Amino acid sequence: MTNANAGGLEVAEAAPAPALTNKLPSRSILVLYGSETGNSQEIAEDLDRIAQRLRFESTVAEMNSVQLSALPQYSLVIFVISTTGQGDVPRNAALLWKKLLRRKLPPGCLGSVAFTTFGLGDTSYPRFNWAARKLVRRLEQLGAREDFPSGEADERHPDGLEGLYLRWSTKLQDYLSTTYPIPGGLEPIPEDVPLPPRFILRFASGDGASRPESDILTDLERKLPVTDGITVSLASNERITAPEHFQDVRLLKFDIPPPAEGAPKLELNPGDTITLYPRNTPEDAQAVIDFMGWSSVADAPIDWPRSVRPPNLYTDESFTLRHLLIHNLDITAVPRRSFLRSISHFASDPDQRERLLEFTRTEFLDEYYDYTTRPRRTILEILHEFSSVKLPAERALDTFPVIRGREFSIANGGDALRYPVIPGAQRVEIVAALVRYRTILRRERVGLCSRYIAGLAPGASIPVLHKKAITTYHGPGMDGRPLVGVATGTGVAPVRSLLWHRASASASTSPPPPAHLFFGFRSVESDFHFSADWPALPFLTVHTAQSRPVTPPGPPPDGERPRREYVQDLIRKESGLVADLVRRDAIFLICGGSHKMAQAVKDAVKDAIGGDEEERERVFEGLDWIQEIW
């Protein structure tokens, strides 16, 4: 729920008082989101703010949290939903989607529901924006009315998700103003007036001054109470790229303890992920405390029931502002427009306030990108540069984004998951490429999770979350078919997991069907991951492409230097083999960090299929094509 009464600490004198919204009961909007990475949630929260400024009674929530019977109670329901996996709905939308698919629902049961949707997708995937499109179809089948044209955003579009959303939301705002005019002489709440906070921190009375460093270090050892999480022990944290290679890639092995008596064993399968929860450094947290002038309350206890907290905020019942800044609030993220708008209200310098507001306006979108996204400017840096911003401490949770866990594909499978040293225990492996680079401003950047992983020592006990794969590509109906894996870099992890699963699944029966791995990397010497594994899998043929092959010293014996090669080149070279695997109903698993690679591989496979364009498309549509690109 979005709306809360103002309260807590004194608001800075430079900031205007929050608006009295005068929400009108006959004008209500429900904004529901389904999101895996947070983009849909951010857009949903922005739509909620738009609705509040138009003086609607507005609520924003995950799709799974709502009953179908609640939908007719609102003037308009807005669905914001991402497409994940192979045209699937996100996990936090799957429950509502399942309810909508119930056969016993009569065709006109949602006849009094007015709705619109905004879908987020990626055209490099075969099923672009399927989640939003099938949601619209099902709602209309049940009698709901699409009162405003639904919008779609493509992550590959030159204007990005943000630009496409802004154009759609501007039209939506005009529609709402015209269709639901504000009665009684009221006006929309101006952009330069802050809205009431959704979440307010309330500090216990008493001394909240800084604690000794020993207390802060003890606080760092407190484990994040992740809902449905498990505590694992780090067995090893090994660099698997050559020391001279520019990128540090880690293989992390975690030991999962045996289940409690009577509890089921954790079932780990190919495609599943392990989520890590990084944290900020105490030094960065202290910098925010100093910038904002929060020293007097930084260590005061905050008692707050979990029932009224934002999604994905994991804390104990009692915590402190410092604890939030270290463990929960993403102070090193590149800020979204909503963050800049929020802090603008608390800038005492008029020029700084106006500049922050400019970044949030549609006509200044390019300037927003130039200032934040392109140089990867962080929230911490912006607070330093806009020094007149003094955010009230009770608004910290309402303003800063929450740190989201980082998902990593399981890299092992089958018998390799067993850990015989401790009966019933399991060992799971993940591969992580640490992010370190220089921005266009020549500032060094280290990813939040990368810094966290680099600092993890063997023996560390950490909370993680296991998520089952949304798209299943293993099991009796799949394991007996040929496999074509195409992977670049660390994208080989889920393919490796599936290969070892197949090896174990067939160990007591017949040999597994043939598998082909088209694996792209820079050079054999630097990042040919898991090279020792592949000879141990007799059913596997590995085709390698080196994009930066190492040239031996001296003139080449044949007069030619090694040629750069990419996975799509291998597929074209082996087009006859690929065409035969298509005819044999092979499964295609495409994994890596490049959308261009995924498109190039798709084009190469279509060329291998042959025939005219219509025939190629028909055959390709019939493939089990599973794509995991990040």
XYZ file of C-alpha atoms in Angstrom:
630
model
C 0.000 0.000 0.000
C 1.287 3.428 -0.775
C -0.048 6.115 1.451
C 1.050 6.841 5.006
C 0.667 9.739 7.411
C 3.625 12.088 7.712
C 5.575 11.982 10.951
C 8.950 11.298 12.571
C 11.812 13.777 12.592
C 11.536 17.438 11.703
C 11.590 18.149 7.962
C 14.364 20.456 6.793
C 13.245 24.083 6.683
C 14.244 24.388 3.025
C 11.757 21.734 1.951
C 8.101 22.487 1.287
C 5.580 20.619 3.382
C 4.154 17.405 1.897
C 0.937 17.899 -0.009
C -2.412 17.145 1.557
C -3.616 14.844 -1.190
C -7.420 15.212 -0.699
C -7.881 11.858 -2.410
C -11.361 11.275 -3.722
C -12.914 7.824 -3.026
C -14.763 7.708 -6.368
C -11.470 8.075 -8.222
C -9.223 5.123 -7.480
C -6.355 3.428 -9.294
C -4.690 0.100 -8.598
C -1.184 -0.296 -10.056
C 0.012 -3.906 -10.136
C 3.478 -5.026 -11.195
C 5.228 -8.235 -12.131
C 8.984 -7.803 -12.067
C 12.177 -9.872 -11.914
C 14.841 -7.144 -11.964
C 12.931 -4.180 -10.525
C 12.218 -2.247 -13.736
C 8.481 -2.932 -13.696
C 8.293 -2.121 -10.002
C 10.012 1.228 -10.560
C 7.574 2.121 -13.351
C 4.597 1.020 -11.253
C 5.723 3.238 -8.391
C 6.131 6.157 -10.791
C 2.581 5.610 -12.086
C 1.387 5.567 -8.498
C 3.009 8.969 -7.948
C 1.356 10.302 -11.117
C -2.019 9.093 -9.845
C -1.476 10.701 -6.451
C -0.635 14.040 -8.055
C -3.925 13.800 -9.950
C -5.556 13.217 -6.535
C -6.557 9.610 -7.104
C -6.824 7.112 -4.284
C -3.879 5.023 -5.447
C -2.427 1.680 -4.431
C 0.637 -0.093 -5.818
C 1.374 -3.765 -5.148
C 2.831 -6.975 -6.551
C 0.408 -8.849 -8.777
C 0.567 -11.918 -6.548
C -0.697 -9.951 -3.550
C -4.123 -9.184 -5.052
C -7.318 -11.237 -5.249
C -9.364 -11.158 -8.455
C -12.356 -9.981 -6.439
C -10.498 -6.732 -5.643
C -10.082 -5.617 -9.270
C -13.650 -4.293 -9.843
C -13.334 -1.998 -6.815
C -11.057 0.441 -8.689
C -11.804 2.996 -11.397
C -8.790 1.738 -13.345
C -6.310 -1.114 -12.920
C -2.860 -0.610 -14.462
C -0.699 -3.707 -14.971
C 3.043 -3.214 -15.431
C 4.648 -6.524 -16.319
C 7.972 -7.748 -17.660
C 8.450 -10.815 -19.810
C 10.981 -13.245 -18.425
C 12.458 -16.512 -19.629
C 10.766 -17.791 -22.758
C 7.660 -15.608 -22.740
C 6.851 -16.280 -19.091
C 5.365 -14.025 -16.422
C 7.646 -13.034 -13.504
C 7.530 -15.044 -10.299
C 5.714 -12.309 -8.365
C 2.957 -12.319 -11.004
C 2.612 -16.082 -11.503
C 0.018 -16.617 -8.767
C -2.419 -14.024 -10.136
C -1.830 -15.311 -13.660
C -2.680 -18.829 -12.493
C -5.930 -17.526 -10.992
C -6.810 -15.779 -14.246
C -6.339 -19.052 -16.140
C -8.808 -21.038 -14.030
C -11.298 -22.741 -16.332
C -14.230 -22.250 -13.998
C -14.084 -18.455 -14.411
C -17.104 -17.379 -16.501
C -16.396 -15.225 -19.613
C -17.887 -12.008 -18.197
C -16.674 -12.241 -14.611
C -14.421 -9.160 -14.977
C -16.956 -7.151 -16.953
C -16.774 -4.192 -14.571
C -12.952 -3.971 -14.666
C -11.300 -1.183 -16.681
C -7.594 -1.712 -17.300
C -4.499 -0.869 -19.258
C -1.069 -2.490 -19.331
C 2.526 -1.502 -19.895
C 4.792 -4.358 -20.955
C 8.571 -4.494 -20.677
C 10.443 -6.793 -23.028
C 13.453 -7.377 -25.222
C 13.202 -7.946 -28.966
C 16.311 -10.146 -28.937
C 14.106 -12.832 -27.359
C 11.775 -14.797 -29.653
C 8.676 -14.059 -27.567
C 8.831 -10.310 -27.169
C 6.475 -8.934 -24.513
C 4.442 -12.127 -24.404
C 3.596 -11.729 -20.725
C 1.804 -8.410 -21.288
C 0.159 -9.521 -24.524
C -1.282 -12.731 -23.130
C -2.410 -10.855 -20.014
C -4.397 -8.435 -22.205
C -5.956 -11.313 -24.145
C -6.989 -13.171 -20.996
C -8.432 -10.086 -19.296
C -10.515 -9.350 -22.388
C -11.685 -12.970 -22.532
C -13.010 -12.491 -18.996
C -14.870 -9.333 -19.990
C -12.479 -6.622 -18.787
C -12.224 -3.426 -20.878
C -8.948 -1.963 -22.118
C -9.931 1.666 -21.492
C -6.537 3.103 -22.471
C -4.260 1.615 -25.171
C -1.619 -0.604 -23.632
C 2.021 0.324 -24.100
C 5.179 -1.685 -24.717
C 8.841 -0.964 -24.124
C 11.813 -2.640 -25.765
C 15.102 -2.758 -23.910
C 16.910 -2.733 -27.281
C 15.198 0.476 -28.469
C 17.529 3.501 -28.913
C 15.451 5.448 -26.366
C 15.511 2.558 -23.896
C 12.736 1.531 -21.548
C 12.720 4.966 -19.950
C 12.114 6.943 -23.126
C 9.300 4.707 -24.354
C 7.672 4.684 -20.931
C 7.781 8.480 -20.647
C 5.956 8.942 -23.936
C 3.266 6.428 -22.969
C 2.824 7.755 -19.422
C 2.457 11.339 -20.689
C -0.489 10.246 -22.849
C -1.909 8.248 -19.934
C -1.708 11.302 -17.695
C -3.640 13.346 -20.271
C -6.239 10.582 -20.517
C -6.692 10.410 -16.747
C -7.037 14.191 -16.476
C -9.702 14.243 -19.192
C -11.637 11.107 -18.245
C -11.519 11.593 -14.480
C -11.490 15.386 -13.955
C -10.731 16.595 -10.453
C -13.953 18.027 -9.001
C -14.455 20.632 -6.325
C -12.037 23.264 -7.560
C -8.933 21.237 -6.633
C -5.831 21.232 -8.811
C -3.215 18.531 -9.442
C -0.390 18.524 -6.906
C 2.549 20.443 -8.470
C 5.789 18.598 -9.222
C 7.753 20.838 -6.856
C 5.632 19.777 -3.862
C 6.644 16.499 -2.171
C 4.077 13.756 -1.804
C 3.481 12.176 1.606
C 6.037 9.394 2.153
C 4.949 5.799 1.687
C 7.254 4.492 4.410
C 8.398 6.449 7.460
C 11.223 5.486 9.812
C 10.455 6.170 13.462
C 13.450 6.431 15.760
C 13.393 5.433 19.406
C 13.988 8.317 21.787
C 17.406 8.573 23.366
C 20.969 8.883 22.172
C 21.459 7.749 18.603
C 25.033 8.936 18.290
C 27.627 6.805 16.543
C 28.598 3.554 18.209
C 32.120 2.214 18.667
C 33.696 0.643 15.596
C 33.635 -2.772 17.291
C 29.827 -2.591 17.467
C 29.613 -1.713 13.779
C 31.860 -4.663 12.860
C 29.639 -6.943 14.934
C 26.635 -5.582 13.065
C 28.324 -6.517 9.776
C 28.318 -10.152 10.873
C 24.542 -10.176 11.314
C 23.005 -12.278 8.579
C 20.321 -10.776 6.404
C 17.028 -12.510 7.318
C 16.106 -13.357 3.721
C 12.577 -14.700 3.403
C 12.744 -18.390 2.347
C 16.530 -18.075 2.258
C 19.122 -20.628 3.310
C 22.472 -20.168 5.027
C 25.406 -21.657 3.150
C 29.112 -21.945 3.854
C 31.625 -20.766 1.273
C 33.955 -23.676 0.519
C 36.147 -21.849 -1.996
C 36.385 -18.610 -3.952
C 38.782 -19.265 -6.825
C 39.834 -17.092 -9.735
C 39.509 -19.176 -12.918
C 40.908 -16.701 -15.449
C 44.633 -16.320 -16.050
C 46.354 -13.828 -13.700
C 47.276 -11.578 -16.624
C 43.735 -11.616 -18.058
C 41.895 -8.310 -17.789
C 38.802 -9.822 -16.152
C 38.630 -11.547 -12.798
C 36.167 -14.452 -13.057
C 35.422 -16.421 -9.900
C 34.201 -19.956 -9.307
C 32.434 -20.007 -5.946
C 31.528 -23.272 -4.240
C 28.936 -23.257 -1.468
C 28.095 -26.051 0.936
C 24.405 -26.426 1.723
C 23.798 -28.194 5.045
C 21.577 -31.289 5.242
C 17.877 -30.523 5.735
C 16.423 -30.543 9.219
C 14.851 -33.783 10.344
C 11.598 -34.333 8.487
C 12.259 -31.499 6.020
C 12.596 -32.224 2.286
C 15.995 -32.047 0.648
C 16.618 -28.933 -1.427
C 16.062 -29.876 -5.062
C 18.624 -28.259 -7.357
C 18.207 -28.483 -11.121
C 19.717 -26.986 -14.294
C 18.473 -23.456 -14.843
C 18.021 -22.789 -11.131
C 19.748 -19.772 -9.638
C 21.421 -18.783 -6.393
C 20.843 -15.187 -5.288
C 23.565 -13.335 -3.394
C 22.835 -10.225 -1.330
C 25.725 -7.729 -1.453
C 26.170 -4.870 0.986
C 27.759 -1.450 1.106
C 30.950 -0.658 2.953
C 30.723 1.017 6.379
C 32.740 3.891 4.892
C 30.156 4.564 2.166
C 27.346 4.358 4.709
C 29.167 6.863 6.917
C 29.594 9.208 3.943
C 25.813 9.350 3.470
C 25.336 9.937 7.197
C 27.808 12.827 7.040
C 26.336 14.352 3.850
C 22.807 14.286 5.270
C 23.681 15.267 8.845
C 22.221 12.072 10.332
C 24.871 11.404 12.992
C 22.479 12.043 15.872
C 20.066 9.303 14.747
C 22.293 6.912 12.768
C 22.450 4.371 15.575
C 19.105 4.948 17.256
C 16.937 1.798 17.228
C 14.087 1.634 14.733
C 11.230 -0.677 15.626
C 8.992 -1.380 12.705
C 6.626 -4.275 11.968
C 7.603 -6.269 8.889
C 4.038 -6.178 7.611
C 4.397 -2.563 6.455
C 7.830 -2.786 4.833
C 8.657 -2.562 1.129
C 9.018 -5.822 -0.815
C 12.506 -7.348 -0.697
C 13.552 -5.400 2.411
C 15.099 -7.907 4.795
C 15.818 -6.721 8.345
C 15.324 -7.866 11.900
C 12.394 -6.472 13.869
C 14.716 -3.862 15.373
C 17.437 -2.194 13.332
C 19.183 1.144 12.835
C 19.585 3.649 10.032
C 23.254 2.686 9.765
C 22.235 -0.955 9.390
C 19.870 0.000 6.551
C 22.600 1.978 4.790
C 25.040 -0.933 4.969
C 22.762 -3.890 4.273
C 19.634 -2.664 2.521
C 19.784 0.701 0.728
C 21.524 0.902 -2.639
C 23.596 4.052 -2.245
C 26.036 3.212 -5.072
C 23.392 2.617 -7.752
C 22.972 4.857 -10.773
C 19.904 6.893 -9.727
C 16.583 6.682 -11.488
C 14.611 9.821 -12.259
C 12.314 9.201 -9.296
C 15.260 9.467 -6.892
C 16.349 12.802 -8.337
C 12.794 14.108 -8.095
C 12.533 12.984 -4.460
C 15.738 14.658 -3.307
C 15.005 17.850 -5.257
C 12.359 18.764 -2.676
C 15.042 18.904 0.016
C 17.649 21.016 -1.788
C 17.991 24.413 -0.102
C 19.854 25.866 -3.102
C 17.210 26.930 -5.698
C 19.582 26.314 -8.615
C 20.357 22.788 -7.434
C 16.662 22.115 -6.867
C 15.775 23.259 -10.378
C 18.625 21.280 -11.938
C 17.499 18.076 -10.231
C 13.932 18.628 -11.418
C 15.125 19.228 -14.980
C 16.659 15.753 -15.059
C 13.207 14.268 -14.367
C 11.394 15.992 -17.239
C 10.733 14.324 -20.572
C 12.354 17.086 -22.627
C 15.613 16.689 -20.663
C 15.852 12.889 -20.971
C 19.112 13.044 -22.943
C 20.656 15.278 -20.288
C 19.556 12.803 -17.612
C 21.308 10.004 -19.517
C 24.416 12.149 -20.060
C 24.629 13.006 -16.367
C 23.760 9.645 -14.803
C 23.633 6.586 -17.047
C 26.483 7.166 -19.470
C 29.128 8.126 -16.860
C 27.591 5.642 -14.353
C 27.333 8.407 -11.754
C 26.260 6.960 -8.406
C 23.793 8.162 -5.805
C 26.693 8.750 -3.426
C 28.415 11.033 -5.942
C 25.209 12.949 -6.630
C 24.668 13.615 -2.928
C 28.215 14.957 -2.810
C 27.713 17.196 -5.871
C 24.281 18.483 -4.804
C 25.490 19.385 -1.347
C 22.458 21.471 -0.379
C 20.261 18.352 -0.322
C 19.472 17.455 3.291
C 17.001 14.607 3.304
C 15.034 14.058 6.536
C 16.207 10.793 8.063
C 12.697 9.374 8.380
C 12.372 9.521 4.577
C 15.495 7.441 3.863
C 13.599 4.249 3.102
C 11.048 6.104 1.003
C 13.778 7.705 -1.124
C 16.701 5.301 -1.586
C 16.270 2.147 -3.675
C 16.543 -1.196 -1.907
C 19.528 -3.388 -2.778
C 18.299 -6.218 -4.967
C 19.858 -9.645 -4.815
C 22.019 -10.740 -7.741
C 21.085 -14.048 -9.366
C 23.697 -16.510 -10.636
C 22.964 -19.679 -12.584
C 23.953 -22.930 -10.937
C 27.053 -24.211 -12.738
C 27.089 -27.849 -11.624
C 24.488 -30.584 -11.761
C 23.682 -34.242 -11.286
C 26.088 -36.189 -9.103
C 28.383 -33.156 -8.936
C 25.896 -31.592 -6.498
C 26.588 -34.261 -3.905
C 28.959 -33.518 -1.054
C 29.944 -36.888 0.413
C 31.954 -35.467 3.326
C 28.704 -34.614 5.134
C 25.823 -37.045 4.476
C 22.837 -35.248 3.021
C 24.769 -32.048 2.296
C 25.076 -30.550 -1.183
C 27.702 -28.437 -2.896
C 26.564 -25.867 -5.425
C 28.790 -23.860 -7.745
C 28.318 -20.500 -9.433
C 30.497 -18.470 -11.792
C 30.764 -14.694 -11.408
C 32.610 -12.188 -13.586
C 33.704 -9.312 -11.360
C 32.845 -5.898 -12.769
C 35.657 -3.340 -12.722
C 36.039 -0.590 -15.311
C 36.670 3.105 -15.884
C 33.828 5.435 -16.797
C 33.911 8.089 -19.507
C 34.923 10.443 -16.674
C 37.951 8.173 -16.037
C 36.614 7.150 -12.643
C 37.144 3.561 -11.600
C 33.990 1.584 -10.898
C 33.695 -1.707 -9.054
C 30.297 -3.363 -9.033
C 28.566 -3.595 -5.664
C 28.236 -7.370 -5.883
C 31.709 -7.733 -7.399
C 33.275 -5.985 -4.420
C 31.220 -8.179 -2.102
C 32.286 -11.406 -3.845
C 35.945 -10.376 -3.944
C 35.863 -9.934 -0.164
C 34.264 -13.298 0.650
C 36.715 -15.663 2.332
C 36.372 -19.461 2.508
C 34.429 -20.451 5.591
C 32.146 -17.421 5.413
C 28.547 -18.158 6.308
C 26.125 -16.154 4.169
C 22.399 -16.075 3.378
C 21.341 -16.926 -0.170
C 18.074 -17.587 -1.950
C 17.509 -20.559 -4.234
C 15.120 -19.912 -7.129
C 13.759 -22.620 -9.369
C 14.025 -22.092 -13.111
C 10.965 -20.531 -14.698
C 11.636 -22.427 -17.938
C 12.384 -26.133 -17.534
C 14.798 -27.733 -19.989
C 15.482 -31.043 -18.273
C 13.467 -34.108 -17.312
C 12.137 -37.239 -19.024
C 10.688 -35.388 -22.014
C 13.855 -33.363 -22.607
C 16.836 -35.485 -21.532
C 16.388 -37.933 -24.413
C 16.742 -35.294 -27.134
C 19.979 -33.945 -28.645
C 21.301 -30.721 -27.163
C 22.876 -27.699 -28.802
C 24.437 -25.380 -26.242
C 25.730 -21.993 -27.375
C 27.587 -20.037 -24.707
C 30.002 -17.157 -24.368
C 32.109 -16.421 -21.294
C 30.386 -17.144 -17.997
C 27.242 -18.087 -19.931
C 28.688 -21.585 -20.042
C 27.598 -22.122 -16.408
C 23.965 -23.212 -17.002
C 25.024 -25.320 -20.007
C 27.602 -27.110 -17.853
C 24.936 -27.742 -15.212
C 22.651 -29.327 -17.803
C 25.447 -31.459 -19.276
C 26.380 -32.938 -15.890
C 22.706 -33.482 -15.126
C 22.360 -35.459 -18.363
C 25.487 -37.471 -17.619
C 24.146 -38.469 -14.188
C 20.558 -39.068 -15.348
C 21.697 -41.587 -17.947
C 24.440 -43.265 -15.904
C 22.275 -46.247 -14.966
C 20.438 -46.541 -18.300
C 21.434 -45.817 -21.876
C 24.043 -43.216 -22.863
C 22.684 -39.687 -23.239
C 21.938 -38.367 -26.724
C 24.656 -36.338 -28.434
C 25.317 -32.831 -27.216
C 27.225 -30.067 -28.973
C 28.654 -27.046 -27.186
C 29.558 -24.012 -29.281
C 31.698 -22.103 -26.790
C 33.081 -18.625 -27.365
C 35.818 -17.022 -25.273
C 38.832 -14.784 -25.768
C 41.634 -17.371 -25.766
C 42.444 -20.862 -24.545
C 45.150 -19.416 -22.325
C 42.967 -16.812 -20.585
C 39.317 -17.862 -20.161
C 38.533 -21.311 -21.540
C 36.322 -22.092 -18.555
C 35.990 -25.707 -17.331
C 38.315 -27.030 -20.036
C 39.064 -30.070 -17.851
C 35.370 -31.007 -17.681
C 34.625 -31.504 -21.343
C 36.786 -34.614 -22.040
C 34.985 -36.366 -19.150
C 31.675 -36.175 -21.041
C 31.961 -38.682 -23.927
C 28.592 -37.709 -25.442
C 29.739 -34.073 -25.829
C 31.462 -32.425 -28.780
C 32.941 -28.995 -28.064
C 33.367 -26.420 -30.838
C 35.492 -23.475 -29.691
C 35.699 -19.915 -30.978
C 38.494 -17.621 -29.794
C 37.851 -13.917 -30.269
C 41.368 -12.929 -29.119
C 43.598 -15.945 -29.819
C 47.107 -15.681 -28.432
C 49.686 -15.213 -31.160
C 52.914 -17.121 -30.504
C 56.134 -15.098 -30.799
C 57.847 -14.980 -34.151
C 56.409 -15.251 -37.646
C 53.498 -17.700 -38.022
C 54.517 -20.928 -39.784
C 51.839 -20.623 -42.478
C 52.224 -16.882 -42.878
C 48.838 -16.084 -41.320
C 47.967 -14.864 -37.862
C 45.244 -16.711 -35.876
C 41.833 -15.502 -36.979
C 39.252 -14.075 -34.620
C 36.213 -16.290 -34.484
C 32.790 -16.098 -32.846
C 30.126 -18.673 -32.007
C 27.941 -17.674 -34.950
C 30.909 -18.368 -37.248
C 31.146 -21.893 -35.831
C 27.445 -22.495 -36.448
C 27.789 -21.378 -40.068
C 30.859 -23.592 -40.450
C 28.873 -26.544 -39.065
C 25.622 -25.665 -40.826
C 25.084 -29.230 -42.057
C 25.433 -30.594 -38.526
C 23.114 -27.911 -37.130
C 20.481 -28.619 -39.799
C 20.619 -32.324 -38.937
C 20.207 -31.557 -35.219
C 17.177 -29.396 -36.035
C 15.628 -32.345 -37.898
C 16.330 -34.557 -34.872
C 14.345 -32.214 -32.596
C 17.348 -30.896 -30.682
C 16.988 -28.465 -27.788
C 18.835 -25.163 -28.240
C 20.178 -23.429 -25.115
C 21.711 -19.986 -25.763
C 23.484 -18.325 -22.812
C 25.731 -15.299 -22.409
C 25.981 -11.605 -21.837
C 25.430 -10.242 -25.348
C 22.129 -9.582 -27.084
C 24.015 -9.105 -30.358
C 25.457 -12.603 -29.968
C 21.993 -14.069 -29.406
C 20.649 -12.404 -32.550
C 23.673 -13.455 -34.620
C 23.285 -17.063 -33.446
C 19.583 -16.998 -34.270
C 20.354 -15.732 -37.795
C 23.049 -18.393 -38.283
C 20.711 -21.211 -37.219
C 17.976 -19.939 -39.550
C 20.488 -19.909 -42.417
C 21.471 -23.483 -41.539
C 17.809 -24.542 -41.689
C 17.687 -23.392 -45.311
C 14.718 -22.955 -47.613
C 12.883 -19.723 -48.269
C 12.251 -17.175 -45.524
C 8.769 -18.456 -44.747
C 10.031 -22.029 -44.384
C 12.945 -20.975 -42.163
C 10.623 -19.032 -39.866
C 8.160 -21.918 -39.677
C 10.842 -24.427 -38.701
C 12.504 -22.020 -36.280
C 9.198 -21.319 -34.510
C 8.906 -25.051 -33.856
C 12.257 -25.282 -32.062
C 12.687 -25.504 -28.309
C 14.825 -22.350 -28.231
C 15.798 -21.384 -24.692
C 17.646 -18.110 -24.311
C 19.245 -16.734 -21.144
C 20.912 -13.391 -21.898
C 21.865 -10.784 -19.292
